[in-house]
PDB file of N, CA and C in Angstrom:
ATOM      1  N   MET A   1     214.465 104.721 102.159  1.00  0.00           N
ATOM      2  CA  MET A   1     215.440 103.649 102.197  1.00  0.00           C
ATOM      3  C   MET A   1     215.054 102.652 103.294  1.00  0.00           C
ATOM      4  N   LYS A   2     215.060 101.386 102.942  1.00  0.00           N
ATOM      5  CA  LYS A   2     214.677 100.349 103.891  1.00  0.00           C
ATOM      6  C   LYS A   2     215.774 100.145 104.939  1.00  0.00           C
ATOM      7  N   GLU A   3     215.352 100.087 106.183  1.00  0.00           N
ATOM      8  CA  GLU A   3     216.303  99.853 107.271  1.00  0.00           C
ATOM      9  C   GLU A   3     216.484  98.351 107.465  1.00  0.00           C
ATOM     10  N   HIS A   4     217.719  97.924 107.581  1.00  0.00           N
ATOM     11  CA  HIS A   4     218.027  96.508 107.772  1.00  0.00           C
ATOM     12  C   HIS A   4     218.427  96.244 109.213  1.00  0.00           C
ATOM     13  N   HIS A   5     218.226  95.018 109.621  1.00  0.00           N
ATOM     14  CA  HIS A   5     218.694  94.565 110.927  1.00  0.00           C
ATOM     15  C   HIS A   5     219.480  93.279 110.721  1.00  0.00           C
ATOM     16  N   TYR A   6     220.563  93.167 111.454  1.00  0.00           N
ATOM     17  CA  TYR A   6     221.391  91.967 111.445  1.00  0.00           C
ATOM     18  C   TYR A   6     221.480  91.501 112.886  1.00  0.00           C
ATOM     19  N   TYR A   7     221.495  90.206 113.060  1.00  0.00           N
ATOM     20  CA  TYR A   7     221.395  89.648 114.399  1.00  0.00           C
ATOM     21  C   TYR A   7     222.569  88.734 114.706  1.00  0.00           C
ATOM     22  N   VAL A   8     223.104  88.898 115.892  1.00  0.00           N
ATOM     23  CA  VAL A   8     224.089  87.986 116.457  1.00  0.00           C
ATOM     24  C   VAL A   8     223.326  87.188 117.500  1.00  0.00           C
ATOM     25  N   TYR A   9     223.511  85.875 117.487  1.00  0.00           N
ATOM     26  CA  TYR A   9     222.716  85.038 118.375  1.00  0.00           C
ATOM     27  C   TYR A   9     223.555  83.902 118.944  1.00  0.00           C
ATOM     28  N   ILE A  10     223.084  83.395 120.065  1.00  0.00           N
ATOM     29  CA  ILE A  10     223.701  82.210 120.665  1.00  0.00           C
ATOM     30  C   ILE A  10     222.597  81.169 120.844  1.00  0.00           C
ATOM     31  N   LEU A  11     222.857  79.981 120.337  1.00  0.00           N
ATOM     32  CA  LEU A  11     221.964  78.838 120.518  1.00  0.00           C
ATOM     33  C   LEU A  11     222.537  77.929 121.590  1.00  0.00           C
ATOM     34  N   PHE A  12     221.673  77.136 122.206  1.00  0.00           N
ATOM     35  CA  PHE A  12     222.129  76.141 123.176  1.00  0.00           C
ATOM     36  C   PHE A  12     221.280  74.885 123.024  1.00  0.00           C
ATOM     37  N   ASN A  13     221.775  73.770 123.565  1.00  0.00           N
ATOM     38  CA  ASN A  13     220.987  72.537 123.514  1.00  0.00           C
ATOM     39  C   ASN A  13     220.309  72.253 124.851  1.00  0.00           C
ATOM     40  N   LYS A  14     220.932  72.668 125.938  1.00  0.00           N
ATOM     41  CA  LYS A  14     220.355  72.554 127.283  1.00  0.00           C
ATOM     42  C   LYS A  14     221.100  73.545 128.163  1.00  0.00           C
ATOM     43  N   ARG A  15     220.560  73.818 129.319  1.00  0.00           N
ATOM     44  CA  ARG A  15     221.200  74.778 130.221  1.00  0.00           C
ATOM     45  C   ARG A  15     222.651  74.387 130.457  1.00  0.00           C
ATOM     46  N   ASN A  16     223.553  75.338 130.237  1.00  0.00           N
ATOM     47  CA  ASN A  16     225.000  75.130 130.389  1.00  0.00           C
ATOM     48  C   ASN A  16     225.548  74.048 129.466  1.00  0.00           C
ATOM     49  N   GLY A  17     224.848  73.751 128.384  1.00  0.00           N
ATOM     50  CA  GLY A  17     225.284  72.726 127.433  1.00  0.00           C
ATOM     51  C   GLY A  17     226.091  73.321 126.291  1.00  0.00           C
ATOM     52  N   THR A  18     225.966  72.704 125.126  1.00  0.00           N
ATOM     53  CA  THR A  18     226.673  73.143 123.934  1.00  0.00           C
ATOM     54  C   THR A  18     226.143  74.496 123.477  1.00  0.00           C
ATOM     55  N   LEU A  19     227.066  75.378 123.080  1.00  0.00           N
ATOM     56  CA  LEU A  19     226.708  76.715 122.615  1.00  0.00           C
ATOM     57  C   LEU A  19     227.154  76.892 121.167  1.00  0.00           C
ATOM     58  N   TYR A  20     226.375  77.651 120.416  1.00  0.00           N
ATOM     59  CA  TYR A  20     226.704  77.991 119.038  1.00  0.00           C
ATOM     60  C   TYR A  20     226.425  79.472 118.837  1.00  0.00           C
ATOM     61  N   THR A  21     227.377  80.198 118.289  1.00  0.00           N
ATOM     62  CA  THR A  21     227.219  81.627 118.024  1.00  0.00           C
ATOM     63  C   THR A  21     227.172  81.847 116.523  1.00  0.00           C
ATOM     64  N   GLY A  22     226.208  82.658 116.071  1.00  0.00           N
ATOM     65  CA  GLY A  22     226.077  82.934 114.652  1.00  0.00           C
ATOM     66  C   GLY A  22     225.612  84.344 114.388  1.00  0.00           C
ATOM     67  N   VAL A  23     225.537  84.683 113.094  1.00  0.00           N
ATOM     68  CA  VAL A  23     225.048  85.987 112.646  1.00  0.00           C
ATOM     69  C   VAL A  23     224.115  85.753 111.467  1.00  0.00           C
ATOM     70  N   THR A  24     223.061  86.535 111.381  1.00  0.00           N
ATOM     71  CA  THR A  24     222.093  86.381 110.298  1.00  0.00           C
ATOM     72  C   THR A  24     221.334  87.682 110.068  1.00  0.00           C
ATOM     73  N   ARG A  25     220.728  87.776 108.921  1.00  0.00           N
ATOM     74  CA  ARG A  25     219.858  88.917 108.628  1.00  0.00           C
ATOM     75  C   ARG A  25     218.410  88.583 108.979  1.00  0.00           C
ATOM     76  N   ASP A  26     218.075  87.305 108.914  1.00  0.00           N
ATOM     77  CA  ASP A  26     216.698  86.868 109.178  1.00  0.00           C
ATOM     78  C   ASP A  26     216.703  85.876 110.338  1.00  0.00           C
ATOM     79  N   ILE A  27     216.535  86.382 111.553  1.00  0.00           N
ATOM     80  CA  ILE A  27     216.623  85.543 112.751  1.00  0.00           C
ATOM     81  C   ILE A  27     215.500  84.512 112.810  1.00  0.00           C
ATOM     82  N   PHE A  28     214.330  84.857 112.297  1.00  0.00           N
ATOM     83  CA  PHE A  28     213.218  83.903 112.297  1.00  0.00           C
ATOM     84  C   PHE A  28     213.558  82.694 111.420  1.00  0.00           C
ATOM     85  N   ARG A  29     213.952  82.981 110.173  1.00  0.00           N
ATOM     86  CA  ARG A  29     214.270  81.900 109.230  1.00  0.00           C
ATOM     87  C   ARG A  29     215.464  81.082 109.710  1.00  0.00           C
ATOM     88  N   ARG A  30     216.512  81.759 110.160  1.00  0.00           N
ATOM     89  CA  ARG A  30     217.739  81.048 110.541  1.00  0.00           C
ATOM     90  C   ARG A  30     217.501  80.135 111.737  1.00  0.00           C
ATOM     91  N   THR A  31     216.746  80.600 112.706  1.00  0.00           N
ATOM     92  CA  THR A  31     216.458  79.754 113.866  1.00  0.00           C
ATOM     93  C   THR A  31     215.601  78.561 113.459  1.00  0.00           C
ATOM     94  N   GLU A  32     214.657  78.769 112.563  1.00  0.00           N
ATOM     95  CA  GLU A  32     213.854  77.650 112.063  1.00  0.00           C
ATOM     96  C   GLU A  32     214.738  76.631 111.356  1.00  0.00           C
ATOM     97  N   GLU A  33     215.735  77.104 110.609  1.00  0.00           N
ATOM     98  CA  GLU A  33     216.666  76.187 109.943  1.00  0.00           C
ATOM     99  C   GLU A  33     217.416  75.346 110.973  1.00  0.00           C
ATOM    100  N   HIS A  34     217.877  75.976 112.026  1.00  0.00           N
ATOM    101  CA  HIS A  34     218.575  75.220 113.076  1.00  0.00           C
ATOM    102  C   HIS A  34     217.637  74.192 113.702  1.00  0.00           C
ATOM    103  N   LYS A  35     216.400  74.577 113.941  1.00  0.00           N
ATOM    104  CA  LYS A  35     215.435  73.662 114.558  1.00  0.00           C
ATOM    105  C   LYS A  35     215.120  72.474 113.646  1.00  0.00           C
ATOM    106  N   SER A  36     215.100  72.698 112.343  1.00  0.00           N
ATOM    107  CA  SER A  36     214.805  71.607 111.402  1.00  0.00           C
ATOM    108  C   SER A  36     216.076  70.908 110.921  1.00  0.00           C
ATOM    109  N   LYS A  37     217.226  71.329 111.473  1.00  0.00           N
ATOM    110  CA  LYS A  37     218.524  70.727 111.187  1.00  0.00           C
ATOM    111  C   LYS A  37     218.929  70.853 109.715  1.00  0.00           C
ATOM    112  N   LYS A  38     218.570  72.008 109.098  1.00  0.00           N
ATOM    113  CA  LYS A  38     218.931  72.272 107.708  1.00  0.00           C
ATOM    114  C   LYS A  38     219.542  73.662 107.623  1.00  0.00           C
ATOM    115  N   PRO A  39     220.705  73.861 107.069  1.00  0.00           N
ATOM    116  CA  PRO A  39     221.619  72.815 106.632  1.00  0.00           C
ATOM    117  C   PRO A  39     222.301  72.162 107.838  1.00  0.00           C
ATOM    118  N   PHE A  40     222.720  70.932 107.689  1.00  0.00           N
ATOM    119  CA  PHE A  40     223.308  70.205 108.799  1.00  0.00           C
ATOM    120  C   PHE A  40     224.715  70.725 109.063  1.00  0.00           C
ATOM    121  N   GLY A  41     224.992  71.081 110.305  1.00  0.00           N
ATOM    122  CA  GLY A  41     226.302  71.599 110.685  1.00  0.00           C
ATOM    123  C   GLY A  41     226.524  71.402 112.169  1.00  0.00           C
ATOM    124  N   PHE A  42     227.439  72.192 112.734  1.00  0.00           N
ATOM    125  CA  PHE A  42     227.813  72.049 114.138  1.00  0.00           C
ATOM    126  C   PHE A  42     226.613  72.122 115.073  1.00  0.00           C
ATOM    127  N   ALA A  43     225.816  73.180 114.927  1.00  0.00           N
ATOM    128  CA  ALA A  43     224.682  73.383 115.842  1.00  0.00           C
ATOM    129  C   ALA A  43     223.720  72.200 115.780  1.00  0.00           C
ATOM    130  N   GLU A  44     223.471  71.722 114.576  1.00  0.00           N
ATOM    131  CA  GLU A  44     222.535  70.609 114.403  1.00  0.00           C
ATOM    132  C   GLU A  44     223.134  69.295 114.919  1.00  0.00           C
ATOM    133  N   LYS A  45     224.403  69.091 114.684  1.00  0.00           N
ATOM    134  CA  LYS A  45     225.083  67.874 115.155  1.00  0.00           C
ATOM    135  C   LYS A  45     225.021  67.767 116.675  1.00  0.00           C
ATOM    136  N   HIS A  46     225.105  68.905 117.341  1.00  0.00           N
ATOM    137  CA  HIS A  46     225.128  68.927 118.796  1.00  0.00           C
ATOM    138  C   HIS A  46     223.780  69.286 119.416  1.00  0.00           C
ATOM    139  N   GLY A  47     222.757  69.411 118.590  1.00  0.00           N
ATOM    140  CA  GLY A  47     221.409  69.680 119.096  1.00  0.00           C
ATOM    141  C   GLY A  47     221.199  71.078 119.633  1.00  0.00           C
ATOM    142  N   ALA A  48     222.062  72.024 119.250  1.00  0.00           N
ATOM    143  CA  ALA A  48     221.921  73.402 119.728  1.00  0.00           C
ATOM    144  C   ALA A  48     220.857  74.098 118.877  1.00  0.00           C
ATOM    145  N   ASP A  49     219.616  74.014 119.317  1.00  0.00           N
ATOM    146  CA  ASP A  49     218.515  74.552 118.526  1.00  0.00           C
ATOM    147  C   ASP A  49     217.606  75.487 119.318  1.00  0.00           C
ATOM    148  N   LYS A  50     218.033  75.894 120.504  1.00  0.00           N
ATOM    149  CA  LYS A  50     217.250  76.810 121.330  1.00  0.00           C
ATOM    150  C   LYS A  50     217.936  78.173 121.329  1.00  0.00           C
ATOM    151  N   LEU A  51     217.184  79.207 121.045  1.00  0.00           N
ATOM    152  CA  LEU A  51     217.723  80.565 120.989  1.00  0.00           C
ATOM    153  C   LEU A  51     217.842  81.115 122.403  1.00  0.00           C
ATOM    154  N   GLY A  52     219.086  81.349 122.839  1.00  0.00           N
ATOM    155  CA  GLY A  52     219.319  81.793 124.204  1.00  0.00           C
ATOM    156  C   GLY A  52     219.667  83.256 124.342  1.00  0.00           C
ATOM    157  N   TYR A  53     220.205  83.847 123.261  1.00  0.00           N
ATOM    158  CA  TYR A  53     220.680  85.218 123.343  1.00  0.00           C
ATOM    159  C   TYR A  53     220.636  85.838 121.952  1.00  0.00           C
ATOM    160  N   ILE A  54     220.356  87.138 121.894  1.00  0.00           N
ATOM    161  CA  ILE A  54     220.280  87.819 120.607  1.00  0.00           C
ATOM    162  C   ILE A  54     220.624  89.299 120.758  1.00  0.00           C
ATOM    163  N   GLU A  55     221.330  89.823 119.773  1.00  0.00           N
ATOM    164  CA  GLU A  55     221.634  91.249 119.677  1.00  0.00           C
ATOM    165  C   GLU A  55     221.279  91.693 118.267  1.00  0.00           C
ATOM    166  N   SER A  56     220.878  92.948 118.117  1.00  0.00           N
ATOM    167  CA  SER A  56     220.486  93.495 116.824  1.00  0.00           C
ATOM    168  C   SER A  56     221.433  94.619 116.411  1.00  0.00           C
ATOM    169  N   TYR A  57     221.773  94.654 115.118  1.00  0.00           N
ATOM    170  CA  TYR A  57     222.653  95.684 114.567  1.00  0.00           C
ATOM    171  C   TYR A  57     222.086  96.198 113.263  1.00  0.00           C
ATOM    172  N   GLN A  58     222.346  97.467 112.974  1.00  0.00           N
ATOM    173  CA  GLN A  58     221.892  98.055 111.722  1.00  0.00           C
ATOM    174  C   GLN A  58     222.828  97.691 110.573  1.00  0.00           C
ATOM    175  N   TYR A  59     224.113  97.548 110.865  1.00  0.00           N
ATOM    176  CA  TYR A  59     225.102  97.308 109.822  1.00  0.00           C
ATOM    177  C   TYR A  59     225.711  95.912 109.966  1.00  0.00           C
ATOM    178  N   VAL A  60     225.829  95.236 108.831  1.00  0.00           N
ATOM    179  CA  VAL A  60     226.331  93.870 108.833  1.00  0.00           C
ATOM    180  C   VAL A  60     227.747  93.790 109.383  1.00  0.00           C
ATOM    181  N   ASN A  61     228.595  94.771 109.083  1.00  0.00           N
ATOM    182  CA  ASN A  61     229.975  94.732 109.588  1.00  0.00           C
ATOM    183  C   ASN A  61     230.034  94.773 111.108  1.00  0.00           C
ATOM    184  N   ASP A  62     229.123  95.531 111.712  1.00  0.00           N
ATOM    185  CA  ASP A  62     229.060  95.579 113.178  1.00  0.00           C
ATOM    186  C   ASP A  62     228.645  94.230 113.741  1.00  0.00           C
ATOM    187  N   ALA A  63     227.683  93.588 113.087  1.00  0.00           N
ATOM    188  CA  ALA A  63     227.211  92.274 113.550  1.00  0.00           C
ATOM    189  C   ALA A  63     228.311  91.221 113.416  1.00  0.00           C
ATOM    190  N   ILE A  64     229.014  91.241 112.305  1.00  0.00           N
ATOM    191  CA  ILE A  64     230.100  90.270 112.099  1.00  0.00           C
ATOM    192  C   ILE A  64     231.223  90.503 113.103  1.00  0.00           C
ATOM    193  N   PHE A  65     231.556  91.760 113.344  1.00  0.00           N
ATOM    194  CA  PHE A  65     232.583  92.077 114.343  1.00  0.00           C
ATOM    195  C   PHE A  65     232.185  91.536 115.713  1.00  0.00           C
ATOM    196  N   ARG A  66     230.928  91.762 116.083  1.00  0.00           N
ATOM    197  CA  ARG A  66     230.442  91.300 117.395  1.00  0.00           C
ATOM    198  C   ARG A  66     230.419  89.779 117.479  1.00  0.00           C
ATOM    199  N   GLU A  67     230.010  89.119 116.395  1.00  0.00           N
ATOM    200  CA  GLU A  67     230.019  87.653 116.378  1.00  0.00           C
ATOM    201  C   GLU A  67     231.435  87.128 116.637  1.00  0.00           C
ATOM    202  N   LYS A  68     232.409  87.699 115.957  1.00  0.00           N
ATOM    203  CA  LYS A  68     233.806  87.279 116.143  1.00  0.00           C
ATOM    204  C   LYS A  68     234.268  87.548 117.571  1.00  0.00           C
ATOM    205  N   GLN A  69     233.842  88.672 118.127  1.00  0.00           N
ATOM    206  CA  GLN A  69     234.193  89.023 119.508  1.00  0.00           C
ATOM    207  C   GLN A  69     233.645  87.975 120.479  1.00  0.00           C
ATOM    208  N   ILE A  70     232.383  87.610 120.297  1.00  0.00           N
ATOM    209  CA  ILE A  70     231.763  86.617 121.180  1.00  0.00           C
ATOM    210  C   ILE A  70     232.432  85.264 121.010  1.00  0.00           C
ATOM    211  N   LYS A  71     232.667  84.850 119.762  1.00  0.00           N
ATOM    212  CA  LYS A  71     233.305  83.552 119.506  1.00  0.00           C
ATOM    213  C   LYS A  71     234.701  83.475 120.116  1.00  0.00           C
ATOM    214  N   ALA A  72     235.420  84.594 120.101  1.00  0.00           N
ATOM    215  CA  ALA A  72     236.779  84.625 120.644  1.00  0.00           C
ATOM    216  C   ALA A  72     236.786  84.651 122.169  1.00  0.00           C
ATOM    217  N   GLY A  73     235.668  84.991 122.762  1.00  0.00           N
ATOM    218  CA  GLY A  73     235.582  85.076 124.216  1.00  0.00           C
ATOM    219  C   GLY A  73     235.474  83.704 124.871  1.00  0.00           C
ATOM    220  N   SER A  74     235.522  83.722 126.152  1.00  0.00           N
ATOM    221  CA  SER A  74     235.476  82.474 126.911  1.00  0.00           C
ATOM    222  C   SER A  74     234.049  81.936 126.991  1.00  0.00           C
ATOM    223  N   ARG A  75     233.958  80.672 127.274  1.00  0.00           N
ATOM    224  CA  ARG A  75     232.654  80.038 127.482  1.00  0.00           C
ATOM    225  C   ARG A  75     231.924  80.730 128.636  1.00  0.00           C
ATOM    226  N   LYS A  76     232.679  81.069 129.674  1.00  0.00           N
ATOM    227  CA  LYS A  76     232.110  81.756 130.832  1.00  0.00           C
ATOM    228  C   LYS A  76     231.431  83.055 130.418  1.00  0.00           C
ATOM    229  N   ASN A  77     232.069  83.817 129.531  1.00  0.00           N
ATOM    230  CA  ASN A  77     231.478  85.074 129.067  1.00  0.00           C
ATOM    231  C   ASN A  77     230.222  84.837 128.241  1.00  0.00           C
ATOM    232  N   LYS A  78     230.197  83.769 127.449  1.00  0.00           N
ATOM    233  CA  LYS A  78     229.000  83.439 126.669  1.00  0.00           C
ATOM    234  C   LYS A  78     227.846  83.062 127.598  1.00  0.00           C
ATOM    235  N   LEU A  79     228.147  82.310 128.624  1.00  0.00           N
ATOM    236  CA  LEU A  79     227.116  81.947 129.599  1.00  0.00           C
ATOM    237  C   LEU A  79     226.580  83.197 130.295  1.00  0.00           C
ATOM    238  N   LYS A  80     227.476  84.151 130.604  1.00  0.00           N
ATOM    239  CA  LYS A  80     227.044  85.402 131.227  1.00  0.00           C
ATOM    240  C   LYS A  80     226.121  86.197 130.301  1.00  0.00           C
ATOM    241  N   LEU A  81     226.432  86.203 129.014  1.00  0.00           N
ATOM    242  CA  LEU A  81     225.570  86.892 128.056  1.00  0.00           C
ATOM    243  C   LEU A  81     224.164  86.291 128.062  1.00  0.00           C
ATOM    244  N   ILE A  82     224.095  84.982 127.998  1.00  0.00           N
ATOM    245  CA  ILE A  82     222.790  84.311 128.014  1.00  0.00           C
ATOM    246  C   ILE A  82     222.055  84.650 129.300  1.00  0.00           C
ATOM    247  N   GLU A  83     222.736  84.509 130.431  1.00  0.00           N
ATOM    248  CA  GLU A  83     222.111  84.776 131.731  1.00  0.00           C
ATOM    249  C   GLU A  83     221.633  86.226 131.848  1.00  0.00           C
ATOM    250  N   SER A  84     222.343  87.163 131.203  1.00  0.00           N
ATOM    251  CA  SER A  84     221.960  88.574 131.298  1.00  0.00           C
ATOM    252  C   SER A  84     220.630  88.855 130.609  1.00  0.00           C
ATOM    253  N   MET A  85     220.336  88.145 129.553  1.00  0.00           N
ATOM    254  CA  MET A  85     219.102  88.356 128.803  1.00  0.00           C
ATOM    255  C   MET A  85     218.050  87.310 129.128  1.00  0.00           C
ATOM    256  N   ASN A  86     218.507  86.152 129.516  1.00  0.00           N
ATOM    257  CA  ASN A  86     217.624  84.997 129.590  1.00  0.00           C
ATOM    258  C   ASN A  86     217.985  84.119 130.795  1.00  0.00           C
ATOM    259  N   PRO A  87     217.804  84.624 132.008  1.00  0.00           N
ATOM    260  CA  PRO A  87     218.225  83.876 133.197  1.00  0.00           C
ATOM    261  C   PRO A  87     217.504  82.541 133.383  1.00  0.00           C
ATOM    262  N   GLU A  88     216.348  82.390 132.781  1.00  0.00           N
ATOM    263  CA  GLU A  88     215.605  81.126 132.901  1.00  0.00           C
ATOM    264  C   GLU A  88     215.952  80.136 131.800  1.00  0.00           C
ATOM    265  N   TRP A  89     216.828  80.522 130.875  1.00  0.00           N
ATOM    266  CA  TRP A  89     217.247  79.679 129.767  1.00  0.00           C
ATOM    267  C   TRP A  89     216.042  79.192 128.952  1.00  0.00           C
ATOM    268  N   LYS A  90     215.128  80.107 128.673  1.00  0.00           N
ATOM    269  CA  LYS A  90     213.989  79.775 127.813  1.00  0.00           C
ATOM    270  C   LYS A  90     214.441  79.835 126.355  1.00  0.00           C
ATOM    271  N   ASP A  91     213.725  79.146 125.500  1.00  0.00           N
ATOM    272  CA  ASP A  91     213.972  79.236 124.066  1.00  0.00           C
ATOM    273  C   ASP A  91     213.317  80.524 123.578  1.00  0.00           C
ATOM    274  N   LEU A  92     214.118  81.551 123.337  1.00  0.00           N
ATOM    275  CA  LEU A  92     213.609  82.868 122.971  1.00  0.00           C
ATOM    276  C   LEU A  92     212.969  82.894 121.583  1.00  0.00           C
ATOM    277  N   TRP A  93     213.149  81.858 120.806  1.00  0.00           N
ATOM    278  CA  TRP A  93     212.528  81.781 119.481  1.00  0.00           C
ATOM    279  C   TRP A  93     211.022  81.961 119.591  1.00  0.00           C
ATOM    280  N   TYR A  94     210.445  81.421 120.651  1.00  0.00           N
ATOM    281  CA  TYR A  94     208.997  81.520 120.833  1.00  0.00           C
ATOM    282  C   TYR A  94     208.552  82.916 121.238  1.00  0.00           C
ATOM    283  N   GLU A  95     209.507  83.768 121.586  1.00  0.00           N
ATOM    284  CA  GLU A  95     209.188  85.120 122.029  1.00  0.00           C
ATOM    285  C   GLU A  95     209.716  86.198 121.090  1.00  0.00           C
ATOM    286  N   LEU A  96     210.214  85.805 119.936  1.00  0.00           N
ATOM    287  CA  LEU A  96     210.812  86.784 119.029  1.00  0.00           C
ATOM    288  C   LEU A  96     209.855  87.913 118.672  1.00  0.00           C
ATOM    289  N   GLY A  97     208.592  87.627 118.525  1.00  0.00           N
ATOM    290  CA  GLY A  97     207.614  88.647 118.203  1.00  0.00           C
ATOM    291  C   GLY A  97     207.444  89.685 119.296  1.00  0.00           C
ATOM    292  N   ASN A  98     207.866  89.353 120.514  1.00  0.00           N
ATOM    293  CA  ASN A  98     207.739  90.292 121.638  1.00  0.00           C
ATOM    294  C   ASN A  98     208.893  91.278 121.748  1.00  0.00           C
ATOM    295  N   PHE A  99     209.987  90.999 121.038  1.00  0.00           N
ATOM    296  CA  PHE A  99     211.147  91.873 121.107  1.00  0.00           C
ATOM    297  C   PHE A  99     210.921  93.093 120.226  1.00  0.00           C
ATOM    298  N   VAL A 100     211.390  94.224 120.685  1.00  0.00           N
ATOM    299  CA  VAL A 100     211.326  95.458 119.898  1.00  0.00           C
ATOM    300  C   VAL A 100     212.754  95.783 119.505  1.00  0.00           C
ATOM    301  N   TRP A 101     213.035  95.805 118.219  1.00  0.00           N
ATOM    302  CA  TRP A 101     214.389  96.056 117.743  1.00  0.00           C
ATOM    303  C   TRP A 101     214.541  97.542 117.457  1.00  0.00           C
ATOM    304  N   SER A 102     215.601  98.102 118.005  1.00  0.00           N
ATOM    305  CA  SER A 102     215.836  99.532 117.779  1.00  0.00           C
ATOM    306  C   SER A 102     216.776  99.742 116.611  1.00  0.00           C
TER     307      SER A 102
END
């Protein structure tokens, strides 16, 4: 049986700028869509195209629950999440191949 991964992610446009939280099964494809502004939506309108934070889940329901949890949280908590994984605010999209998903 093929193992699936679902990802919760936070995009940003600049350090401490606009944040966007989403969930996807294909983090590579979805981030590329945000970068190319397709489909056009909130993240694209505000230029949030840099991957700042990511979590991996085996089950889609867990990922959706976590996405809702993050979205319901404060901006301060979202900034803390980014800082915990990415204190330099690098675009993690360029490093996705270096991550090991459990």
